Amino acid sequence: MTKYLILLASASVLAFSFPAAFERYKQHLVEEEAVPSAPPVVDVAMPTETPTYSGRVAQLKAGTDGHFRAEAKLNGRVVEVLVDTGATYISLNEATAR
C-alpha cells in the first residue's frame, strides 16, 4: 500500500509541475520569435563571359504547372517524360520499359 501512495504522490507532483515547465518553455519560444533576424546576405557574382559547351545543349522550358517535360527516345520509341533536373535515379513504369 505504501508503494501505491508514493507512486500517487510522485505522479501528483509531476502533474502539477509539468504545466509550469511547459509554460516556461512556451514563453521561451515566444521570446525567440520576437527577436527580428535579418535575412542572410547572399553575394552572387554573375559570370563575366558566356560559358562554352563542348557537346550538345538542351534547353527546356517549364510548363504552366512548373514541371519540365520533354520527349525522349527509348529504344527507338518516342516517349513523353517528366524531367527532374536534380534526380539521381530514373524510374519507368513496366509498360514503358517493355
Coordinates of C-alpha atoms in Angstrom, one line a residue:
M1 CA 0.0 0.0 0.0
T2 CA 2.9 2.3 0.8
K3 CA 4.3 1.8 -2.7
Y4 CA 1.0 3.0 -4.2
L5 CA 0.9 6.1 -2.0
I6 CA 4.5 7.0 -3.0
L7 CA 3.6 6.4 -6.7
L8 CA 0.5 8.5 -6.4
A9 CA 2.3 11.4 -4.6
S10 CA 5.1 11.3 -7.3
A11 CA 2.5 11.4 -10.1
S12 CA 0.7 14.3 -8.5
V13 CA 3.9 16.4 -8.1
L14 CA 4.8 15.6 -11.7
A15 CA 1.3 16.5 -12.9
F16 CA 1.3 19.9 -11.1
S17 CA 4.9 20.8 -12.1
F18 CA 4.6 19.9 -15.8
P19 CA 2.2 22.7 -16.8
A20 CA 4.6 25.3 -15.3
A21 CA 7.6 23.8 -17.1
F22 CA 5.6 23.8 -20.3
E23 CA 4.6 27.4 -19.9
R24 CA 8.2 28.5 -19.3
Y25 CA 9.2 26.6 -22.5
K26 CA 6.4 28.2 -24.4
Q27 CA 7.4 31.7 -23.2
H28 CA 11.0 31.0 -24.2
L29 CA 9.8 30.2 -27.8
V30 CA 7.7 33.3 -28.0
E31 CA 10.7 35.5 -26.9
E32 CA 12.9 33.9 -29.6
E33 CA 10.3 34.6 -32.2
A34 CA 10.1 38.3 -31.1
V35 CA 13.8 38.9 -31.9
P36 CA 13.9 40.1 -35.5
S37 CA 16.6 38.5 -37.5
A38 CA 18.0 40.0 -40.7
P39 CA 17.8 37.8 -43.8
P40 CA 21.2 36.4 -44.8
V41 CA 23.1 38.4 -47.3
V42 CA 23.9 36.4 -50.4
D43 CA 26.6 37.6 -52.7
V44 CA 26.0 36.3 -56.1
A45 CA 28.6 37.0 -58.8
M46 CA 27.4 37.0 -62.3
P47 CA 29.8 35.3 -64.8
T48 CA 31.7 37.8 -67.0
E49 CA 31.6 35.7 -70.1
T50 CA 29.2 33.2 -71.6
P51 CA 30.2 29.6 -70.8
T52 CA 31.2 27.4 -73.7
Y53 CA 29.9 23.9 -74.0
S54 CA 31.7 21.1 -75.6
G55 CA 28.8 19.0 -76.6
R56 CA 25.1 19.0 -77.0
V57 CA 23.0 21.5 -75.2
A58 CA 19.3 21.1 -74.4
Q59 CA 17.2 23.9 -73.1
L60 CA 13.8 23.1 -71.5
K61 CA 11.1 25.5 -70.6
A62 CA 8.8 24.8 -67.6
G63 CA 5.2 24.2 -68.4
T64 CA 2.3 26.1 -66.8
D65 CA 2.5 23.8 -63.8
G66 CA 6.2 24.5 -63.3
H67 CA 7.4 21.0 -64.4
F68 CA 9.9 20.3 -67.1
R69 CA 8.6 17.8 -69.8
A70 CA 10.4 16.5 -72.9
E71 CA 10.1 13.9 -75.5
A72 CA 12.8 11.2 -75.0
K73 CA 13.7 8.3 -77.3
L74 CA 13.8 5.0 -75.5
N75 CA 14.8 2.1 -77.7
G76 CA 13.8 3.9 -80.8
R77 CA 10.4 4.9 -79.4
V78 CA 9.4 8.5 -78.6
V79 CA 8.0 8.8 -75.0
E80 CA 7.0 11.9 -73.1
V81 CA 8.9 12.2 -69.9
L82 CA 9.0 14.4 -66.8
V83 CA 12.5 15.8 -66.3
D84 CA 13.7 16.1 -62.7
T85 CA 16.8 18.3 -63.0
G86 CA 18.2 17.2 -59.7
A87 CA 17.4 13.5 -59.9
T88 CA 20.0 10.9 -59.0
Y89 CA 17.9 8.0 -60.4
I90 CA 15.3 7.5 -63.1
S91 CA 12.2 5.4 -63.0
L92 CA 9.9 3.9 -65.6
N93 CA 6.7 2.0 -65.2
E94 CA 6.6 -1.5 -66.6
A95 CA 4.6 -0.7 -69.7
T96 CA 7.0 2.0 -70.8
A97 CA 10.0 -0.3 -70.1
R98 CA 8.6 -3.0 -72.3

